[in-house]
Short mmCIF file of C-alpha atoms and ligand atoms in Angstrom, two decimals:
data_model
loop_
_atom_site.label_atom_id
_atom_site.label_comp_id
_atom_site.label_asym_id
_atom_site.label_seq_id
_atom_site.Cartn_x
_atom_site.Cartn_y
_atom_site.Cartn_z
CA MET X 1 112.24 89.79 145.56
CA LYS X 2 109.89 88.45 142.88
CA PHE X 3 109.00 84.88 143.90
CA CYS X 4 107.93 83.14 147.09
CA SER X 5 110.79 81.24 148.74
CA LYS X 6 108.28 78.72 150.14
CA CYS X 7 106.16 77.85 147.08
CA ALA X 8 107.73 79.72 144.09
CA GLY X 9 104.46 81.67 143.68
CA LYS X 10 104.50 85.23 142.35
CA LEU X 11 104.93 88.01 144.95
CA THR X 12 102.84 91.15 144.99
CA VAL X 13 103.79 94.29 146.91
CA LYS X 14 100.84 95.32 149.08
CA ILE X 15 99.83 96.32 152.60
CA PRO X 16 98.60 93.23 154.51
CA SER X 17 95.25 93.69 156.30
CA ASP X 18 96.74 93.95 159.83
CA ASP X 19 99.76 96.02 158.78
CA THR X 20 100.63 99.61 157.87
CA ARG X 21 103.51 99.00 155.47
CA GLU X 22 103.93 97.53 152.02
CA ARG X 23 105.26 93.96 152.10
CA HIS X 24 106.01 91.27 149.57
CA VAL X 25 103.04 88.88 149.81
CA CYS X 26 102.70 85.56 147.95
CA ASP X 27 99.74 85.35 145.56
CA SER X 28 99.54 81.57 146.10
CA CYS X 29 100.28 80.72 149.74
CA GLU X 30 99.80 84.26 151.20
CA THR X 31 103.12 84.16 153.10
CA ILE X 32 104.36 87.64 153.95
CA HIS X 33 108.08 88.00 153.23
CA TYR X 34 109.50 90.63 155.58
CA GLU X 35 112.75 92.48 154.95
CA ASN X 36 114.86 93.58 157.90
CA PRO X 37 118.16 95.39 158.44
CA ARG X 38 121.25 93.24 158.96
CA ASN X 39 123.82 93.54 161.73
CA VAL X 40 127.52 94.07 161.06
CA VAL X 41 129.59 93.19 164.15
CA GLY X 42 133.23 94.00 164.77
CA THR X 43 135.90 94.79 167.34
CA ILE X 44 138.40 97.46 168.28
CA PRO X 45 141.36 95.09 168.87
CA VAL X 46 143.80 96.77 171.26
CA TRP X 47 147.40 95.82 172.01
CA GLU X 48 149.24 98.15 174.41
CA ASP X 49 148.73 101.66 172.93
CA LYS X 50 147.90 100.35 169.45
CA VAL X 51 144.79 99.34 167.47
CA LEU X 52 144.72 96.56 164.87
CA LEU X 53 143.42 97.50 161.41
CA CYS X 54 142.89 95.44 158.23
CA LYS X 55 143.53 96.64 154.67
CA ARG X 56 140.62 95.37 152.60
CA ALA X 57 141.30 92.84 149.84
CA ILE X 58 137.69 92.92 148.63
CA HIS X 59 135.12 95.38 147.32
CA PRO X 60 133.75 97.75 148.39
CA ARG X 61 136.64 99.92 149.56
CA LEU X 62 139.40 97.60 148.40
CA GLY X 63 142.75 98.97 149.63
CA PHE X 64 141.19 100.99 152.46
CA TRP X 65 141.67 100.26 156.15
CA THR X 66 138.96 98.95 158.47
CA LEU X 67 138.35 97.51 161.89
CA PRO X 68 137.63 93.78 161.56
CA ALA X 69 133.85 93.38 161.12
CA GLY X 70 131.28 91.44 159.15
CA PHE X 71 127.72 90.18 159.02
CA LEU X 72 126.30 88.49 162.11
CA GLU X 73 125.33 84.88 161.38
CA VAL X 74 122.25 83.06 162.62
CA GLY X 75 122.80 81.21 165.89
CA GLU X 76 125.60 83.57 166.86
CA PRO X 77 125.59 86.15 169.68
CA THR X 78 126.84 89.59 168.61
CA GLN X 79 130.06 89.36 170.65
CA ALA X 80 130.84 85.91 169.24
CA GLY X 81 130.32 87.22 165.72
CA ALA X 82 132.71 90.10 166.38
CA VAL X 83 135.33 87.68 167.74
CA ARG X 84 134.92 85.38 164.72
CA GLU X 85 135.30 88.23 162.23
CA THR X 86 138.46 89.39 164.03
CA LEU X 87 139.94 85.91 163.71
CA GLU X 88 138.87 85.50 160.07
CA GLU X 89 140.00 88.91 158.80
CA ALA X 90 142.94 89.67 161.09
CA GLY X 91 144.09 86.24 162.30
CA ALA X 92 143.86 87.59 165.85
CA HIS X 93 142.35 86.04 168.97
CA VAL X 94 140.57 88.65 171.07
CA THR X 95 138.59 88.86 174.28
CA THR X 96 135.66 91.28 174.04
CA GLY X 97 134.68 93.93 176.56
CA PRO X 98 131.79 96.43 176.55
CA LEU X 99 129.82 97.47 173.47
CA PHE X 100 131.65 100.60 172.32
CA SER X 101 129.52 101.88 169.45
CA LEU X 102 126.25 101.22 167.63
CA LEU X 103 125.64 103.02 164.35
CA ASN X 104 122.65 102.92 162.03
CA VAL X 105 123.44 102.92 158.32
CA THR X 106 119.89 102.94 157.02
CA HIS X 107 120.72 103.57 153.34
CA VAL X 108 122.37 100.13 153.19
CA GLN X 109 119.93 98.55 155.69
CA GLN X 110 122.65 97.83 158.25
CA VAL X 111 123.31 98.29 161.96
CA HIS X 112 127.03 98.35 162.87
CA MET X 113 128.26 97.38 166.34
CA PHE X 114 131.83 97.52 167.62
CA TYR X 115 133.01 95.90 170.84
CA MET X 116 136.05 96.83 172.88
CA ALA X 117 138.55 93.99 172.53
CA SER X 118 141.98 92.96 173.81
CA LEU X 119 144.52 91.03 171.77
CA GLN X 120 145.71 88.08 173.82
CA GLU X 121 149.17 88.41 172.22
CA PRO X 122 150.55 90.60 169.39
CA VAL X 123 149.93 87.85 166.85
CA PHE X 124 147.90 88.50 163.69
CA SER X 125 147.91 87.79 159.97
CA ALA X 126 145.90 88.79 156.91
CA GLY X 127 142.87 86.59 156.25
CA VAL X 128 141.54 86.07 152.71
CA GLU X 129 139.55 89.32 152.89
CA SER X 130 142.59 91.38 153.96
CA LEU X 131 145.69 92.49 152.02
CA GLU X 132 147.56 93.43 155.18
CA VAL X 133 146.95 93.69 158.93
CA ALA X 134 148.87 96.06 161.20
CA LEU X 135 148.94 97.74 164.62
CA PHE X 136 148.66 101.53 164.64
CA THR X 137 149.29 104.11 167.35
CA GLU X 138 146.89 107.07 167.30
CA SER X 139 149.33 109.23 165.30
CA GLU X 140 149.88 106.46 162.76
CA ILE X 141 146.16 105.92 161.92
CA PRO X 142 145.67 106.47 158.13
CA TRP X 143 142.65 108.75 158.60
CA ASP X 144 142.28 109.50 154.89
CA GLU X 145 142.26 105.82 154.01
CA ILE X 146 139.61 104.52 156.40
CA ALA X 147 137.09 102.32 154.59
CA PHE X 148 133.79 103.22 156.25
CA PRO X 149 132.25 106.17 158.16
CA THR X 150 131.24 103.83 161.01
CA VAL X 151 134.88 102.77 161.45
CA LYS X 152 136.15 106.34 161.29
CA ARG X 153 133.67 107.56 163.90
CA THR X 154 134.38 104.58 166.16
CA LEU X 155 138.14 105.21 166.02
CA GLU X 156 137.64 108.94 166.70
CA TRP X 157 135.46 108.17 169.75
CA PHE X 158 137.95 105.55 170.92
CA PHE X 159 140.97 107.89 170.95
CA LYS X 160 138.92 110.72 172.45
CA ASP X 161 137.67 108.47 175.26
CA ARG X 162 141.13 107.04 175.80
CA ALA X 163 142.63 110.54 176.13
CA ALA X 164 139.90 111.37 178.68
CA GLY X 165 140.64 108.20 180.68
CA LYS X 166 137.19 106.76 179.92
CA LEU X 167 138.13 103.31 178.61
CA ASN X 168 137.34 101.24 181.67
CA ASP X 169 134.60 98.66 182.34
CA GLU X 170 132.06 101.51 182.55
CA VAL X 171 132.32 102.40 178.88
CA VAL X 172 129.34 104.41 177.63
CA THR X 173 128.14 103.08 174.26
CA HIS X 174 128.37 105.69 171.49
CA LEU X 175 125.30 105.94 169.23
CA ALA X 176 124.98 107.58 165.82
CA ASP X 177 123.06 107.48 162.57
CA ILE X 178 125.20 107.77 159.44
CA PRO X 179 123.54 110.24 157.05
CA TYR X 180 123.16 109.43 153.36
CA ASP X 181 125.75 112.03 152.36
CA GLU X 182 128.43 110.14 154.31
CA ARG X 183 127.89 107.02 152.21
CA ILE X 184 130.82 105.50 150.38
CA ASP X 185 131.40 107.34 147.15
CA ARG X 186 132.30 104.63 144.68
CA LYS X 187 134.41 106.92 142.51
CA TYR X 188 137.00 106.97 145.30
CA ARG X 189 137.09 103.22 145.48
CA HIS X 190 140.45 101.61 144.68
CA SER X 191 140.30 99.00 141.94
CA MET D 1 113.45 78.41 152.07
CA LYS D 2 112.99 76.19 149.00
CA PHE D 3 112.85 78.49 145.98
CA CYS D 4 114.89 81.45 144.70
CA SER D 5 113.16 84.77 145.35
CA LYS D 6 114.85 86.21 142.22
CA CYS D 7 114.12 83.53 139.59
CA ALA D 8 111.91 80.88 141.30
CA GLY D 9 114.68 78.28 140.73
CA LYS D 10 115.20 75.43 143.17
CA LEU D 11 117.53 76.12 146.12
CA THR D 12 120.22 73.71 147.25
CA VAL D 13 121.91 73.88 150.64
CA LYS D 14 125.68 73.88 150.11
CA ILE D 15 128.88 75.67 151.06
CA PRO D 16 129.74 78.27 148.38
CA SER D 17 133.35 78.14 147.11
CA ASP D 18 134.53 81.26 149.01
CA ASP D 19 132.57 80.53 152.17
CA THR D 20 132.78 78.26 155.22
CA ARG D 21 129.06 77.84 155.99
CA GLU D 22 126.12 76.13 154.34
CA ARG D 23 123.89 78.56 152.45
CA HIS D 24 120.80 78.35 150.29
CA VAL D 25 122.13 78.65 146.71
CA CYS D 26 119.98 78.85 143.57
CA ASP D 27 120.53 76.02 141.07
CA SER D 28 119.54 78.33 138.19
CA CYS D 29 120.93 81.84 138.81
CA GLU D 30 123.48 80.91 141.53
CA THR D 31 122.28 83.67 143.89
CA ILE D 32 123.27 82.96 147.51
CA HIS D 33 120.36 83.63 149.88
CA TYR D 34 121.79 84.58 153.27
CA GLU D 35 119.84 84.35 156.51
CA ASN D 36 120.57 86.83 159.29
CA PRO D 37 119.28 87.53 162.81
CA ARG D 38 116.61 90.22 163.14
CA ASN D 39 116.62 93.16 165.54
CA VAL D 40 113.83 93.76 168.05
CA VAL D 41 113.91 97.35 169.31
CA GLY D 42 112.06 98.78 172.29
CA THR D 43 112.06 101.34 175.07
CA ILE D 44 111.88 101.60 178.84
CA PRO D 45 109.27 104.41 178.96
CA VAL D 46 109.64 106.28 182.25
CA TRP D 47 107.20 108.70 183.87
CA GLU D 48 108.23 110.00 187.31
CA ASP D 49 109.02 106.84 189.34
CA LYS D 50 107.02 104.54 187.06
CA VAL D 51 107.61 102.40 183.97
CA LEU D 52 105.04 101.85 181.21
CA LEU D 53 104.21 98.23 180.35
CA CYS D 54 101.87 96.67 177.77
CA LYS D 55 99.73 93.57 178.25
CA ARG D 56 100.04 91.55 175.06
CA ALA D 57 96.93 91.04 172.93
CA ILE D 58 98.76 88.71 170.53
CA HIS D 59 100.70 85.44 170.54
CA PRO D 60 103.19 84.51 171.76
CA ARG D 61 102.68 85.35 175.44
CA LEU D 62 99.18 86.74 175.07
CA GLY D 63 98.10 88.22 178.41
CA PHE D 64 101.66 88.73 179.67
CA TRP D 65 103.29 92.11 180.23
CA THR D 66 106.09 93.53 178.11
CA LEU D 67 108.04 96.67 177.41
CA PRO D 68 106.94 98.11 174.05
CA ALA D 69 109.18 96.56 171.36
CA GLY D 70 109.04 95.09 167.88
CA PHE D 71 110.99 94.31 164.73
CA LEU D 72 113.21 97.02 163.28
CA GLU D 73 112.07 97.98 159.77
CA VAL D 74 114.30 98.72 156.80
CA GLY D 75 115.17 102.41 156.44
CA GLU D 76 114.71 102.96 160.16
CA PRO D 77 117.41 103.74 162.76
CA THR D 78 117.17 101.60 165.90
CA GLN D 79 116.09 104.51 168.14
CA ALA D 80 113.38 105.54 165.66
CA GLY D 81 112.09 101.96 165.56
CA ALA D 82 111.92 101.86 169.36
CA VAL D 83 109.99 105.16 169.40
CA ARG D 84 107.60 103.91 166.71
CA GLU D 85 106.89 100.66 168.55
CA THR D 86 106.20 102.61 171.76
CA LEU D 87 103.67 104.76 169.93
CA GLU D 88 102.05 101.78 168.15
CA GLU D 89 101.79 99.46 171.15
CA ALA D 90 101.39 101.91 174.03
CA GLY D 91 100.04 105.07 172.38
CA ALA D 92 102.84 106.98 174.06
CA HIS D 93 105.20 109.61 172.66
CA VAL D 94 108.72 109.17 174.06
CA THR D 95 112.13 110.76 173.73
CA THR D 96 114.95 108.20 173.75
CA GLY D 97 118.15 108.35 175.75
CA PRO D 98 121.13 105.95 175.91
CA LEU D 99 121.03 102.30 174.81
CA PHE D 100 120.25 100.50 178.06
CA SER D 101 120.47 96.81 177.09
CA LEU D 102 121.41 94.55 174.20
CA LEU D 103 120.53 90.86 174.46
CA ASN D 104 121.18 88.01 172.06
CA VAL D 105 118.36 85.48 171.70
CA THR D 106 120.07 83.14 169.26
CA HIS D 107 117.50 80.32 169.45
CA VAL D 108 114.96 82.62 167.78
CA GLN D 109 117.58 84.44 165.66
CA GLN D 110 116.94 87.79 167.33
CA VAL D 111 118.92 90.63 168.91
CA HIS D 112 116.88 92.70 171.42
CA MET D 113 117.76 96.32 172.20
CA PHE D 114 116.08 98.57 174.76
CA TYR D 115 116.61 102.33 174.95
CA MET D 116 116.07 104.55 177.97
CA ALA D 117 113.03 106.73 177.24
CA SER D 118 111.02 109.52 178.81
CA LEU D 119 107.28 109.95 178.42
CA GLN D 120 106.57 113.50 177.32
CA GLU D 121 103.32 113.41 179.33
CA PRO D 122 101.44 110.63 181.19
CA VAL D 123 99.30 109.89 178.15
CA PHE D 124 99.06 106.37 176.73
CA SER D 125 96.53 103.92 175.34
CA ALA D 126 96.46 100.30 174.23
CA GLY D 127 97.35 99.80 170.56
CA VAL D 128 95.94 96.89 168.55
CA GLU D 129 98.66 94.56 169.86
CA SER D 130 97.96 95.44 173.52
CA LEU D 131 95.06 94.55 175.81
CA GLU D 132 96.01 97.17 178.36
CA VAL D 133 98.79 99.67 179.05
CA ALA D 134 99.72 100.88 182.52
CA LEU D 135 102.38 102.63 184.60
CA PHE D 136 104.02 100.55 187.34
CA THR D 137 106.19 101.51 190.28
CA GLU D 138 108.97 99.01 191.09
CA SER D 139 106.86 97.27 193.76
CA GLU D 140 103.89 96.98 191.40
CA ILE D 141 105.77 95.22 188.56
CA PRO D 142 104.04 91.87 187.84
CA TRP D 143 107.30 89.88 187.85
CA ASP D 144 105.59 86.51 187.35
CA GLU D 145 103.67 87.77 184.34
CA ILE D 146 106.49 89.28 182.28
CA ALA D 147 106.33 88.10 178.67
CA PHE D 148 109.99 87.64 177.72
CA PRO D 149 113.33 86.97 179.47
CA THR D 150 114.88 90.00 177.73
CA VAL D 151 112.21 92.26 179.22
CA LYS D 152 112.58 90.74 182.69
CA ARG D 153 116.36 91.16 182.69
CA THR D 154 116.09 94.72 181.36
CA LEU D 155 113.62 95.70 184.10
CA GLU D 156 115.79 94.07 186.79
CA TRP D 157 118.86 95.98 185.56
CA PHE D 158 116.84 99.18 185.34
CA PHE D 159 115.63 99.11 188.96
CA LYS D 160 119.06 98.00 190.22
CA ASP D 161 120.78 100.85 188.37
CA ARG D 162 118.15 103.33 189.52
CA ALA D 163 118.62 102.30 193.16
CA ALA D 164 122.38 102.77 192.69
CA GLY D 165 121.88 106.24 191.18
CA LYS D 166 123.30 105.14 187.82
CA LEU D 167 120.54 106.31 185.47
CA ASN D 168 122.17 109.42 184.08
CA ASP D 169 123.51 110.25 180.61
CA GLU D 170 126.48 107.96 181.28
CA VAL D 171 124.42 104.78 181.32
CA VAL D 172 126.51 101.66 180.75
CA THR D 173 124.80 99.32 178.27
CA HIS D 174 123.95 95.92 179.76
CA LEU D 175 124.82 92.92 177.58
CA ALA D 176 123.60 89.34 177.87
CA ASP D 177 122.93 86.18 175.90
CA ILE D 178 119.65 84.46 176.73
CA PRO D 179 120.29 80.71 177.07
CA TYR D 180 118.03 78.17 175.40
CA ASP D 181 116.58 77.02 178.74
CA GLU D 182 115.18 80.52 179.35
CA ARG D 183 113.13 80.34 176.16
CA ILE D 184 109.38 80.85 176.36
CA ASP D 185 107.69 77.65 177.38
CA ARG D 186 104.56 77.51 175.29
CA LYS D 187 102.64 75.47 177.82
CA TYR D 188 102.52 78.55 180.06
CA ARG D 189 101.16 80.66 177.27
CA HIS D 190 97.72 82.13 177.86
CA SER D 191 95.19 81.35 175.15
ZN1 ZN C 1 104.09 81.20 148.47
ZN1 ZN C 2 117.66 82.05 141.21
#
């Protein structure tokens, strides 16, 4: 961030008078340009005893498997964003349930949220961001080819809760912070 | 948003080739400038049978009562942001528990999250953004002077769950979307 999006003035990094943190402040119009983490919203789409995963057609983690998820848009509630991403990436219509997990990924300035979801019918197809979409039983999950730590943890919690009979309307939201050393290592990225 | 924050070029609103939504795109360097909702994180600070509220010293809703909450900063997990805001606004050190509520406020492009929290001792003081900070029992809550719909709903859920004996480690996260007609009406704002 170098220039003011309002007036094209030059930005200086400094601590505004009523603040405690460095911000990008416009030299000309004095607008403070805040930066904030972004939300990634997705679902755990369930059909019978299976979960729907998408094989990524885009970087990062091309060729790895993920739950359908993407950036929350303005004007969109989190559940609606998760439903939209599931339709776009997996061609699947879902109904969302409780919030299943919320994970902070501070090194990429993201908060990931996954909702419980039910497929209305076993119909799905790869969107432009997916190479392939498929239903997996627990034993079929490709654990070594999961795209992101937040997806891996969410799937682990899901199967653990399911085995314990905890996947009802009273789901307890799982919380975690992803440490820097669990970040995606780009040398393992397919290309 | 009128100018590119990278190169100061003029921005045009258009749908990028691989997208389905209008974005601000730079005429010069072609950078797409996305807009995303921001997270507001806060706590329900509990001491014995009381909840800590702050009387706002700033607009909007100056003079109305709120749970301590504010914008999540980059590099900060959601729980840590909620703890920081509680210290800044209420001068109180808290330990967070489960995520208690998550509310979409799409008309202001915000997602609000409130965590269960325990005061470590009954020590608190008004920060620069608060006129006053005080502990309230359920019957003392100033329901007609609550600053925001997300705070009102969270407090209502809290006391309902408490009465039902549901405030343990297995708290079920409450979810809601705040409709446009529950927005803050500025004519009722103190000044
Ligand atoms: Zn400016
Ligand atoms: Zn540019």
